Protein backbone atom coordinates (compact mmCIF):
# COMPACT_ATOMS: atom_id res chain seq x y z
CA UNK A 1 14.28 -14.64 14.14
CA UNK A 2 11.42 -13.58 16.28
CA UNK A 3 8.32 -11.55 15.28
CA UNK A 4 9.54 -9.25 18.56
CA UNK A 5 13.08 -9.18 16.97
CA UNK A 6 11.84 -8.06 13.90
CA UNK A 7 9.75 -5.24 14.97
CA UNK A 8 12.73 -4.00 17.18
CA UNK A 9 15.36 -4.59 14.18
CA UNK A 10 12.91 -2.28 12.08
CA UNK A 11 12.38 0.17 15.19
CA UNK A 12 15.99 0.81 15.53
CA UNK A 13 16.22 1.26 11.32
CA UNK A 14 13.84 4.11 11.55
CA UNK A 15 16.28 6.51 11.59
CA UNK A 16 18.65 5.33 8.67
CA UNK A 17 15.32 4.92 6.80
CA UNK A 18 14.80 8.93 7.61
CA UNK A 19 17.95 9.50 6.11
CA UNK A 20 17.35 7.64 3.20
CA UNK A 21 13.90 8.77 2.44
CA UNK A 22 15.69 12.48 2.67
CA UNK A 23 18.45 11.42 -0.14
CA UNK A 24 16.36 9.77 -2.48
CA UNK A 25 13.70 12.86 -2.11
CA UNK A 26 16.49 15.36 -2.63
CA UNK A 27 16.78 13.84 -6.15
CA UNK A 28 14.38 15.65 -8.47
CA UNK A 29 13.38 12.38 -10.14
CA UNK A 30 10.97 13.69 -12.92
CA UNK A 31 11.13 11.63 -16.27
CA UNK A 32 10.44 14.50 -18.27
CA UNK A 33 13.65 16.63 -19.71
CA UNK A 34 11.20 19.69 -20.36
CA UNK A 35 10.64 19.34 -16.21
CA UNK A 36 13.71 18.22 -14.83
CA UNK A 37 17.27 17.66 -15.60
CA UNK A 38 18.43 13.85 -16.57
CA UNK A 39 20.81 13.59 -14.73
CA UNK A 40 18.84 13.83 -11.44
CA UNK A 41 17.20 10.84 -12.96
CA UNK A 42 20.25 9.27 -13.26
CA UNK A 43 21.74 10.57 -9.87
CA UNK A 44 18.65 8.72 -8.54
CA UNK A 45 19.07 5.05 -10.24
CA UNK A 46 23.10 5.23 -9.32
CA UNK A 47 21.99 5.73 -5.34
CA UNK A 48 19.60 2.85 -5.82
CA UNK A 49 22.51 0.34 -7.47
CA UNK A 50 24.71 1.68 -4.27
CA UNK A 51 22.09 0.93 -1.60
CA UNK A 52 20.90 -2.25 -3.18
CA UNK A 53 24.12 -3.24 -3.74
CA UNK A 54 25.33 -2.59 0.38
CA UNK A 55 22.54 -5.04 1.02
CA UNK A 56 24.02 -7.67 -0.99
CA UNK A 57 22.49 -8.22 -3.90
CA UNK A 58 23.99 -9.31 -7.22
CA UNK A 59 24.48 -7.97 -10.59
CA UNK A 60 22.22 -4.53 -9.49
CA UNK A 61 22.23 -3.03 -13.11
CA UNK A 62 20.45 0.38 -14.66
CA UNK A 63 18.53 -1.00 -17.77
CA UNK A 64 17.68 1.82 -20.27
CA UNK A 65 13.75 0.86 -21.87
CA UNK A 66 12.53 2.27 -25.02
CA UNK A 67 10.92 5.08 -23.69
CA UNK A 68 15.02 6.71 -22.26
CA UNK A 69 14.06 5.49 -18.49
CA UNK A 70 16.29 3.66 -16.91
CA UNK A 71 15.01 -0.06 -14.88
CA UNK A 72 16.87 -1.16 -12.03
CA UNK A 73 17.36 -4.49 -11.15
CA UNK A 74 18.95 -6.84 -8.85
CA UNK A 75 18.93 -10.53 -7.36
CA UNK A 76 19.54 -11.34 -3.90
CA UNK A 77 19.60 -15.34 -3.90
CA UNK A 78 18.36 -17.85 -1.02
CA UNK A 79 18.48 -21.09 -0.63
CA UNK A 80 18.03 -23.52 -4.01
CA UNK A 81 14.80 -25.00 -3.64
CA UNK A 82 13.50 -21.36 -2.02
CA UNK A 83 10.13 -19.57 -3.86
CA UNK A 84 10.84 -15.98 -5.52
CA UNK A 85 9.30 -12.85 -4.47
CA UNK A 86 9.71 -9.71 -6.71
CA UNK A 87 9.51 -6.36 -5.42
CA UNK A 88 8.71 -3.71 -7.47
CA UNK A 89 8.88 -0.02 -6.97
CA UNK A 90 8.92 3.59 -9.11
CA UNK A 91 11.63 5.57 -8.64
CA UNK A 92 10.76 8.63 -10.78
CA UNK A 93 8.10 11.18 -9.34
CA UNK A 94 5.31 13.69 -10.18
CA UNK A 95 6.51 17.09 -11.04
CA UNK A 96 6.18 19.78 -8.02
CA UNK A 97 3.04 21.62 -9.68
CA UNK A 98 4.41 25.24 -8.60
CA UNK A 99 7.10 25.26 -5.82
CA UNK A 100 5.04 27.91 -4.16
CA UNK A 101 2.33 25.98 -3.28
CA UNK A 102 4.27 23.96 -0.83
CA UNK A 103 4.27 24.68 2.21
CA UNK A 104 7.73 23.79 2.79
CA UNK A 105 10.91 22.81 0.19
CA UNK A 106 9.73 20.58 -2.16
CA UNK A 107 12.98 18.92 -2.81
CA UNK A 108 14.16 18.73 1.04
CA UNK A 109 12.18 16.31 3.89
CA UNK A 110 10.65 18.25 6.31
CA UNK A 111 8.86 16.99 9.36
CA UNK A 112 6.05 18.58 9.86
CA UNK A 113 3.07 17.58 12.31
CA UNK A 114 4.60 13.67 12.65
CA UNK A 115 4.63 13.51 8.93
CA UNK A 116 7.59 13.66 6.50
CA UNK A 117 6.88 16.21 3.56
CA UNK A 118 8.72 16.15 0.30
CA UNK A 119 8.33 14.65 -3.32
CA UNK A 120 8.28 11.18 -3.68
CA UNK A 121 8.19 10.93 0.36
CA UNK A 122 5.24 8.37 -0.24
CA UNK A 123 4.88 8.05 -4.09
CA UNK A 124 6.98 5.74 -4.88
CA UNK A 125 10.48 6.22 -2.42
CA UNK A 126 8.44 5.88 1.12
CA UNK A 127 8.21 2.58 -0.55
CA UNK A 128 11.73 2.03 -1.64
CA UNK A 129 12.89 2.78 2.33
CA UNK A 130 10.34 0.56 3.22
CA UNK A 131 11.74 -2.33 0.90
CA UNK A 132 15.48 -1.17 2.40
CA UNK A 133 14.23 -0.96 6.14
CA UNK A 134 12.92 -4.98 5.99
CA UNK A 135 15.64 -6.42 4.26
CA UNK A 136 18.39 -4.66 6.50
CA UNK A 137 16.26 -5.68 9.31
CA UNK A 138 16.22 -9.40 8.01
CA UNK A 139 19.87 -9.33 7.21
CA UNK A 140 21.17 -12.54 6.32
CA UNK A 141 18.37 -14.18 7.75
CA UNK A 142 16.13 -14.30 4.31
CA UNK A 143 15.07 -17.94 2.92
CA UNK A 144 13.36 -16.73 0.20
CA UNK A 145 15.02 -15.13 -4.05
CA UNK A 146 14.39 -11.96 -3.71
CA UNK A 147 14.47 -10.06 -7.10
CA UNK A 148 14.46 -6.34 -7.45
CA UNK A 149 12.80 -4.02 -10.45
CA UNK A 150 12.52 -0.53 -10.17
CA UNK A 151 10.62 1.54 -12.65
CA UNK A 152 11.63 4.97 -13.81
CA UNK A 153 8.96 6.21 -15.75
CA UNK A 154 5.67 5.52 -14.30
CA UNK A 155 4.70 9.00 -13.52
CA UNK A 156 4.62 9.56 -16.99
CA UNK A 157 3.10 6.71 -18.18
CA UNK A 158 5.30 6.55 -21.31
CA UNK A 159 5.51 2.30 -21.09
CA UNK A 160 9.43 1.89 -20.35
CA UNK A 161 9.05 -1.39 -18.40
CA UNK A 162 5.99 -2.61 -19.94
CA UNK A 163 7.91 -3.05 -22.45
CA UNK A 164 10.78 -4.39 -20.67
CA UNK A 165 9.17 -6.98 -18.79
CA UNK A 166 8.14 -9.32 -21.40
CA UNK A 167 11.13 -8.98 -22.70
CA UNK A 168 12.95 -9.86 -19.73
CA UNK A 169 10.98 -13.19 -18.39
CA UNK A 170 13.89 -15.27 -17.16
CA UNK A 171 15.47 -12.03 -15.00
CA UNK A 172 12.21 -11.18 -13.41
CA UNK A 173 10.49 -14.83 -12.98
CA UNK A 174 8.65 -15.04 -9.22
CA UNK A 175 5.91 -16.97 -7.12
CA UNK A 176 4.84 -13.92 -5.99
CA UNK A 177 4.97 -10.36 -7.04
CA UNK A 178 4.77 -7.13 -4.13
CA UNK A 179 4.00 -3.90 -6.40
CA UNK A 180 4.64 -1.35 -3.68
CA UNK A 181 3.25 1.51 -5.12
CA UNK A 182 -0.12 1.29 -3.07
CA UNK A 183 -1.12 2.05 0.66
CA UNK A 184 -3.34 1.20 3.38
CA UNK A 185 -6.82 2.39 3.72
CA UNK A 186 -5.61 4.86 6.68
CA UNK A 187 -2.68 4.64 8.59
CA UNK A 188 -2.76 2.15 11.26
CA UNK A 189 -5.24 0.17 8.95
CA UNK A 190 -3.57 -2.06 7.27
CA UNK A 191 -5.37 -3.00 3.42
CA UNK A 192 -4.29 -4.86 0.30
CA UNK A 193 -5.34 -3.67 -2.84
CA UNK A 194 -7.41 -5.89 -4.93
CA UNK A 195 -8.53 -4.15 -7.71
CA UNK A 196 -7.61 -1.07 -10.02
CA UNK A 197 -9.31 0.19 -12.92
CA UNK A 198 -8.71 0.56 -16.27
CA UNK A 199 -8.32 3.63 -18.33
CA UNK A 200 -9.82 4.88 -21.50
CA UNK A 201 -9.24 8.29 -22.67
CA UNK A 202 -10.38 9.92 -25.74
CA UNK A 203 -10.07 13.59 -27.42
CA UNK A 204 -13.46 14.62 -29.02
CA UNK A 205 -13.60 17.49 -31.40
CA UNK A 206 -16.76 19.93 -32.44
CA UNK A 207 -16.83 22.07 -35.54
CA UNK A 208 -19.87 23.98 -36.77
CA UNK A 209 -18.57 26.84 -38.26
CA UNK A 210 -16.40 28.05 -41.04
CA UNK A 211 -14.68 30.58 -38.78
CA UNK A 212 -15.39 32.72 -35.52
CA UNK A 213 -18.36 35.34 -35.77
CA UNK A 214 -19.66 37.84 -33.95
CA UNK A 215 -22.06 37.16 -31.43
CA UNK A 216 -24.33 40.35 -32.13
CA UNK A 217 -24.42 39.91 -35.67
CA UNK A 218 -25.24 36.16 -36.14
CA UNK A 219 -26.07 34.94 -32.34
CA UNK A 220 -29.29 33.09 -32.06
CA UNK A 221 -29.00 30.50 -35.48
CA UNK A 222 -25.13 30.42 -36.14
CA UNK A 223 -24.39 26.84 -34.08
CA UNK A 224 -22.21 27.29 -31.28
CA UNK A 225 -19.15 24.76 -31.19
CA UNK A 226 -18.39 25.06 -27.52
CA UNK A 227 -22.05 25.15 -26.44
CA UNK A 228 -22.63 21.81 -28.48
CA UNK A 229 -19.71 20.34 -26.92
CA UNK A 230 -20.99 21.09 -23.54
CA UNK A 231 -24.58 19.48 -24.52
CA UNK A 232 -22.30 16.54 -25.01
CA UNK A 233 -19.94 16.42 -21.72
CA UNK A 234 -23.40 17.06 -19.96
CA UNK A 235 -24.62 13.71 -21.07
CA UNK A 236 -21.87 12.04 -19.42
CA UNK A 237 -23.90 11.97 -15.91
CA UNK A 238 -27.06 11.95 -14.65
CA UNK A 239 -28.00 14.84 -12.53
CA UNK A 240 -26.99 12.78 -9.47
CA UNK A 241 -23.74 12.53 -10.99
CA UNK A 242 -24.11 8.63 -11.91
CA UNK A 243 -21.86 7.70 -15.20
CA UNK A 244 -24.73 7.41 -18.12
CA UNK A 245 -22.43 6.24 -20.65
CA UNK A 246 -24.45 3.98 -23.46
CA UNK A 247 -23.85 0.67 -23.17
CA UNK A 248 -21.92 0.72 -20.21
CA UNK A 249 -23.64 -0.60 -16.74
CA UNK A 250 -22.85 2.07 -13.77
CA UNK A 251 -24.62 -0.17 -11.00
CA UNK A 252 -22.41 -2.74 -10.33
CA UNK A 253 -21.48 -2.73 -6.04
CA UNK A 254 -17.83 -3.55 -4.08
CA UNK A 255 -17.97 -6.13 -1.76
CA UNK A 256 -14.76 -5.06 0.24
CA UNK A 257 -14.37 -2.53 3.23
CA UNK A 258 -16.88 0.30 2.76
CA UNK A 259 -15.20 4.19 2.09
CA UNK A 260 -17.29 6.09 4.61
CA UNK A 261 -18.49 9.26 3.18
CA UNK A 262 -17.52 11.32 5.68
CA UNK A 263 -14.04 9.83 5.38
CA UNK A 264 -14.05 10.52 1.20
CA UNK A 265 -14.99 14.20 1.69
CA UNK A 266 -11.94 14.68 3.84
CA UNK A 267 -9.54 12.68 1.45
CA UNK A 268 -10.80 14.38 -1.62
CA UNK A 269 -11.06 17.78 -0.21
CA UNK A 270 -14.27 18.08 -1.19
CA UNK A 271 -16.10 21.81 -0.19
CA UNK A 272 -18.55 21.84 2.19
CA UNK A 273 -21.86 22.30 1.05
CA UNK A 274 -21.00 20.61 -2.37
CA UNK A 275 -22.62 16.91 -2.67
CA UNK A 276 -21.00 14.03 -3.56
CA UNK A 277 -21.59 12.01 -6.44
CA UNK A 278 -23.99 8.96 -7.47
CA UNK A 279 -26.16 6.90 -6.37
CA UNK A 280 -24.15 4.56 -4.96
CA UNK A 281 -21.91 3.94 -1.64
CA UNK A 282 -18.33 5.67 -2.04
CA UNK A 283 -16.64 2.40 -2.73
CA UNK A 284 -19.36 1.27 -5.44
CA UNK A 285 -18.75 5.03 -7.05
CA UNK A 286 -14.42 4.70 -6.91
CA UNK A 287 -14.01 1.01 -7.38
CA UNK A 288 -16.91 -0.35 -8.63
CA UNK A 289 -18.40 1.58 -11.48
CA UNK A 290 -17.05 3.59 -14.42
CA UNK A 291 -16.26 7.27 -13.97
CA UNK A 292 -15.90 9.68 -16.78
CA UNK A 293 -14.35 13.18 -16.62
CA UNK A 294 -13.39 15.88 -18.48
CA UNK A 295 -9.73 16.46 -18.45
CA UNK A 296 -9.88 19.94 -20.62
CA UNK A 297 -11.69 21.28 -22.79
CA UNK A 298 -9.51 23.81 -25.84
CA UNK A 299 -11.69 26.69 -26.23
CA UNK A 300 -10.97 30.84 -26.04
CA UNK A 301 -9.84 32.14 -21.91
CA UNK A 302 -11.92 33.96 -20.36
CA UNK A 303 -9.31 36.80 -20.52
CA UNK A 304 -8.83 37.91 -23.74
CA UNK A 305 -11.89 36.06 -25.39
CA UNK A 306 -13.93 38.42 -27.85
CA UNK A 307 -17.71 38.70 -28.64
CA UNK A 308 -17.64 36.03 -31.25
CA UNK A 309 -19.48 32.40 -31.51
CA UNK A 310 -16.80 29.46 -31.63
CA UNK A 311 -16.53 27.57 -34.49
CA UNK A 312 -14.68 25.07 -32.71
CA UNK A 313 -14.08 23.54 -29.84
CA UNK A 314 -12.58 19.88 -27.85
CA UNK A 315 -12.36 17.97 -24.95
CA UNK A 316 -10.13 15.07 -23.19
CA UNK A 317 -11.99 13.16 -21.21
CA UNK A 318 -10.48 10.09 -18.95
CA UNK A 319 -13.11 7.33 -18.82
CA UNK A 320 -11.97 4.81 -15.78
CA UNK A 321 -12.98 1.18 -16.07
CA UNK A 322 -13.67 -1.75 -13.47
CA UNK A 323 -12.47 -4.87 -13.11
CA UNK A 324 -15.03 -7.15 -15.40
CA UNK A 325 -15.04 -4.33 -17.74
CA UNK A 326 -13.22 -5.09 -21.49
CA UNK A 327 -11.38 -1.24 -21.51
CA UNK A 328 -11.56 -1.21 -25.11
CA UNK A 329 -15.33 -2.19 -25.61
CA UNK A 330 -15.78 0.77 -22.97
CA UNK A 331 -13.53 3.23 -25.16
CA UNK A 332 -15.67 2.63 -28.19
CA UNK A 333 -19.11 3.16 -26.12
CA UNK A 334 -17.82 6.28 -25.21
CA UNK A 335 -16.52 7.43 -28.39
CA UNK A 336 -20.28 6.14 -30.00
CA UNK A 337 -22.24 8.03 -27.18
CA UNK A 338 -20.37 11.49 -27.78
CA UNK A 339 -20.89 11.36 -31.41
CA UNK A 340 -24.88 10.03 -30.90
CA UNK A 341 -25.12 13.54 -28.28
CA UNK A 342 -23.62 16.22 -30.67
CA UNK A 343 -26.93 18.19 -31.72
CA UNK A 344 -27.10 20.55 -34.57
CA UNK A 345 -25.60 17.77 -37.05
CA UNK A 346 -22.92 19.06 -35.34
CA UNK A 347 -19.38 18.02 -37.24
CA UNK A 348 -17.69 15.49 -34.75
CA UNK A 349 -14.38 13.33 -34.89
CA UNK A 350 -13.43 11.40 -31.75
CA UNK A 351 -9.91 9.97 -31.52
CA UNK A 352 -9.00 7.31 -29.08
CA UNK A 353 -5.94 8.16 -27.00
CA UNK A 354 -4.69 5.22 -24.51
CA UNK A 355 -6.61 2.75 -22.31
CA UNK A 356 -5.50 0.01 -19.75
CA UNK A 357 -7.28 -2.73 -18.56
CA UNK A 358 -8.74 -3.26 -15.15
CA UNK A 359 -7.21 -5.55 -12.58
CA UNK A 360 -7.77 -8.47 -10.12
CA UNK A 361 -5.41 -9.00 -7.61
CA UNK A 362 -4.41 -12.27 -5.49
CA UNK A 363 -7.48 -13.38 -2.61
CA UNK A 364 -6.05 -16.53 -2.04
CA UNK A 365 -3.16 -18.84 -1.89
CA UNK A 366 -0.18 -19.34 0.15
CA UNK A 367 1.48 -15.82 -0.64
CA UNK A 368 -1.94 -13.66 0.28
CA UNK A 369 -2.22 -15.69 3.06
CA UNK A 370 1.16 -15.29 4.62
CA UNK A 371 0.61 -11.67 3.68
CA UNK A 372 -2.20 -10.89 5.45
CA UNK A 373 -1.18 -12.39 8.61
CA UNK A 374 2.11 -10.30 8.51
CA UNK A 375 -0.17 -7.13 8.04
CA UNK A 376 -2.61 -8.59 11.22
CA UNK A 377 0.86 -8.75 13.25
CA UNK A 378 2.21 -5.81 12.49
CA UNK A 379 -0.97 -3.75 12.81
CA UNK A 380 -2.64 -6.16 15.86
CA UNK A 381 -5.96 -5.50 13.60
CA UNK A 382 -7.99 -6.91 10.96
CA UNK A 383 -6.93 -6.64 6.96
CA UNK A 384 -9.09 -4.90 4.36
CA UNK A 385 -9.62 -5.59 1.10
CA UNK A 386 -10.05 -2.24 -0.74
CA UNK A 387 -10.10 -1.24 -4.53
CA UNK A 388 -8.59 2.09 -6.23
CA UNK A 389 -9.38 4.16 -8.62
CA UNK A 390 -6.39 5.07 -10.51
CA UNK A 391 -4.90 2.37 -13.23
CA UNK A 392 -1.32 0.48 -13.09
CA UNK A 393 -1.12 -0.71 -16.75
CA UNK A 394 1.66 -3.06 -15.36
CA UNK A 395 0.21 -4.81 -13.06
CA UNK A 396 -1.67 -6.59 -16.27
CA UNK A 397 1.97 -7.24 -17.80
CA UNK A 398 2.91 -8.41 -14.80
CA UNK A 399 -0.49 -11.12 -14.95
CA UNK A 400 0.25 -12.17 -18.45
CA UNK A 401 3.71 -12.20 -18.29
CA UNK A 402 3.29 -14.65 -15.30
CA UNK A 403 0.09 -16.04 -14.98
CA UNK A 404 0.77 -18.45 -11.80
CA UNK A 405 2.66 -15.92 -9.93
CA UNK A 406 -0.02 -14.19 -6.90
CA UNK A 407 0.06 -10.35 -7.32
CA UNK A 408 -0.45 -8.45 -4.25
CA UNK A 409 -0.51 -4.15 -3.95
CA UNK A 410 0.22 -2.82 -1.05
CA UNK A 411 2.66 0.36 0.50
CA UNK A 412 2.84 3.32 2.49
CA UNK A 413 0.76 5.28 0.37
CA UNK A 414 -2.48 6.10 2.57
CA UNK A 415 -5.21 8.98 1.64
CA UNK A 416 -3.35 11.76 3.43
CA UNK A 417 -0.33 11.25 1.75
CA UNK A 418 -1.77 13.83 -0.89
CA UNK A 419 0.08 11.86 -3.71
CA UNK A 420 0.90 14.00 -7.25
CA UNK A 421 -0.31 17.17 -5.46
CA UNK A 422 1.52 19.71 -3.50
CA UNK A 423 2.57 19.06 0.35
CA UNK A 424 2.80 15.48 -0.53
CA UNK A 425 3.91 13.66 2.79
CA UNK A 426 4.41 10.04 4.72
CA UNK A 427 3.42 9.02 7.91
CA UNK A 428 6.84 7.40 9.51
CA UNK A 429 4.32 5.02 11.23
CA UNK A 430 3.11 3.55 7.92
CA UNK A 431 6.96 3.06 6.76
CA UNK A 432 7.93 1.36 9.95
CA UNK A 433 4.59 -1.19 9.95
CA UNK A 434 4.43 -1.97 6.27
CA UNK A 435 8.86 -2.78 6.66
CA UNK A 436 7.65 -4.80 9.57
CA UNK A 437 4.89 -6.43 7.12
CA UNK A 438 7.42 -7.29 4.39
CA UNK A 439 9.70 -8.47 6.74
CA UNK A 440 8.00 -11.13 8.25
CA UNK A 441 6.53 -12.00 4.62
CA UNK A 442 9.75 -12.68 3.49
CA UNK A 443 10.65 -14.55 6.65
CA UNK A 444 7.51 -17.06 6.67
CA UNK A 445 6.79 -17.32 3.08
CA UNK A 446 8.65 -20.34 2.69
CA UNK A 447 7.22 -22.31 5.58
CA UNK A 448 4.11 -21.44 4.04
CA UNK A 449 4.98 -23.19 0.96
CA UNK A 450 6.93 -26.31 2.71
């Protein structure tokens, strides 16, 4: 099969993959009961075993994990001496965050603008129609095992198939492993993702006083709880905003593509007027270097709060980690330096919630290399090597679990996709080059190999 026959097979698949992307978004896929019924969990993983199934893979089976989600997997076989290639994908989504900030039905696919809005329409089911668009474009053209697993919990981060996987070596074995829960560094440029970072949270708590008293009365010596906590958040950062964690180095620089700044501000939504932060380039700051922040803070409204001094107060704060960067070590710097910054001989307990480890994806061998030239056809443009942010604590399970396999992330997710917030959307474009991409993947893979 042709790289021209491909791209027209895909092409012509666009609208099936339309329809698709409308089905799976109409389920409201939340792993959370308090959120969203099971059963639309469930209504979700059944649709998968049907499609999957249509496409000819074997034994497509719903897997229930520790945590109540249910894995999905499935085995589509080639020829004997053929390599493996897993494809991995999230089925469950983020929650709506307040159906009236949407600007149209969260639960239905709109088109809007050339862009298809809905939950999940990029994070994590653009990706599923992508996987469905290339191998119904390949059809029985495919000379490589290709093994499905689909996550349903991921959004949550309550460790389903991390657990599973380990478990599970023999079913989920591969050369090379696709997580699809990634994008491209805008659409039309096509990027694998080489790095994530880590995670470290921790909950910090500040007592200094018996109970609440009144401001008038003993304001100006009674120790404030909430004003010593936020001596301690401010310690966090420099005043250009750089990370000035103890014993953690914040200078370290990305050698991939470069984030433009003018680019960020438009991603993040950042105000205009208000800088950015730290010292460094955008791509050192996101991918590079450790970023705390303060998740919330438990301390009286604003409404409702009384002229009294608090005698207590706390704070979540996310600490993010890069790749050459022990998550653990980090955690316990972080927990030393808040306790080292309470003044007052201020009371102070610091509890460590979870962490994740950073991660380094494939930059060579013969999967990343018959990867990126499938993204340079598709795209008729030059691949980029970018980092993110966020943390995919199975991506290291997926690295111990199989050490010689090449891990590559990569998807439909680009910046103004507006993943976990409202208006989430997909650019059509970005499903119908990165089906192309995995197409011709699988296709050449093998001759790659030999």
């Amino acid at each position: 099969m042709t790289e021209e026959t491909v791209t027209q097979r895909v092409r012509a698949l666009m609208p099936q993959a339309h329809d698709d992307l409308a089905q799976m978004v109409s389920f409201r896929s939340v792993h959370d009961p308090a959120q969203s019924p099971p059963e639309e969990c469930d209504k979700m993983v059944d649709w998968l075993q049907e499609a999957f199934s249509a496409l000819g893979f074997d034994d497509v089976t719903a897997h229930e994990t520790i945590d109540g989600s249910k894995a999905v997997t499935g085995h589509l076989a080639g020829p004997d001496d053929a390599p493996s290639v897993l494809l991995y994908f999230h089925h469950d989504v983020q929650p709506p965050l307040g159906d009236d900030e949407w600007d149209s039905p969260v639960w239905d696919l709109t088109e809007r603008n050339g862009r298809w809005y809905g939950r999940g329409a990029a994070d994590c089911k653009g990706n599923i129609a992508m996987h469905l668009t290339a191998l119904r474009a390949l059809g029985d053209d495919i000379p490589v095992n290709i093994t499905i697993i689909g996550e349903g919990s991921e959004e949550q981060g309550t460790g389903g198939l991390e657990d599973f996987v380990p478990k599970n070596p023999d079913l989920l074995r591969a050369d090379a492993i696709l997580v699809c829960d990634a994008g491209n560094f805008a659409v039309g440029h096509p990027a694998l993702t080489t790095s994530l970072r880590g995670i470290a949270n921790v909950v910090v708590t500040v007592e200094t006083l018996g109970s609440a008293v009144h401001s008038g009365m003993f304001g100006g010596a009674a120790p404030d709880a909430l004003a010593a906590l936020i001596a301690m958040l401010a310690t966090l950062r420099d005043a250009d905003g750089n990370t000035t964690i103890t014993g953690l180095g914040a200078s370290s620089e990305w050698a991939g593509v470069d984030y433009p700044a003018d680019a960020f501000r438009v991603d993040a939504n950042v105000l205009d007027g208000v800088d950015l932060l730290g010292s460094g380039r955008v791509s050192d700051m996101v991918w590079a270097r450790p970023a705390a922040t303060v998740l919330g803070i438990d301390c009286a409204p604003v409404i409702g709060s009384s002229a009294a001094i608090t005698p207590r107060a706390r704070a979540r704060i996310n600490l993010r980690v890069p790749p050459g960067m022990d998550a653990k070590a980090a955690q316990r710097a972080l927990m030393d330096h808040l306790v080292d910054a309470a003044p007052w001989n201020a009371r102070v307990s610091v509890e460590p919630e979870a962490d994740g480890a950073p991660f380094t994806g494939a930059t060579a061998g013969p999967a990343y290399d018959t990867m990126v030239e499938a993204m340079t056809t598709a795209y008729g443009t030059d691949v980029l090597l970018m980092g993110q942010g966020g943390s995919i604590p199975l991506c290291n399970v997926f690295a111990d679990t199989f050490p010689e396999a090449e891990i590559m992330l990569m998807g439909v997710e680009e910046p103004r996709c507006l993943i976990h917030a409202p208006n989430e959307s997909v650019d059509p474009s970005e499903i119908e080059h990165m089906a192309i991409v995995e197409a011709l993947f699988l296709r050449n893979y093998a001759a790659r190999l030999g």
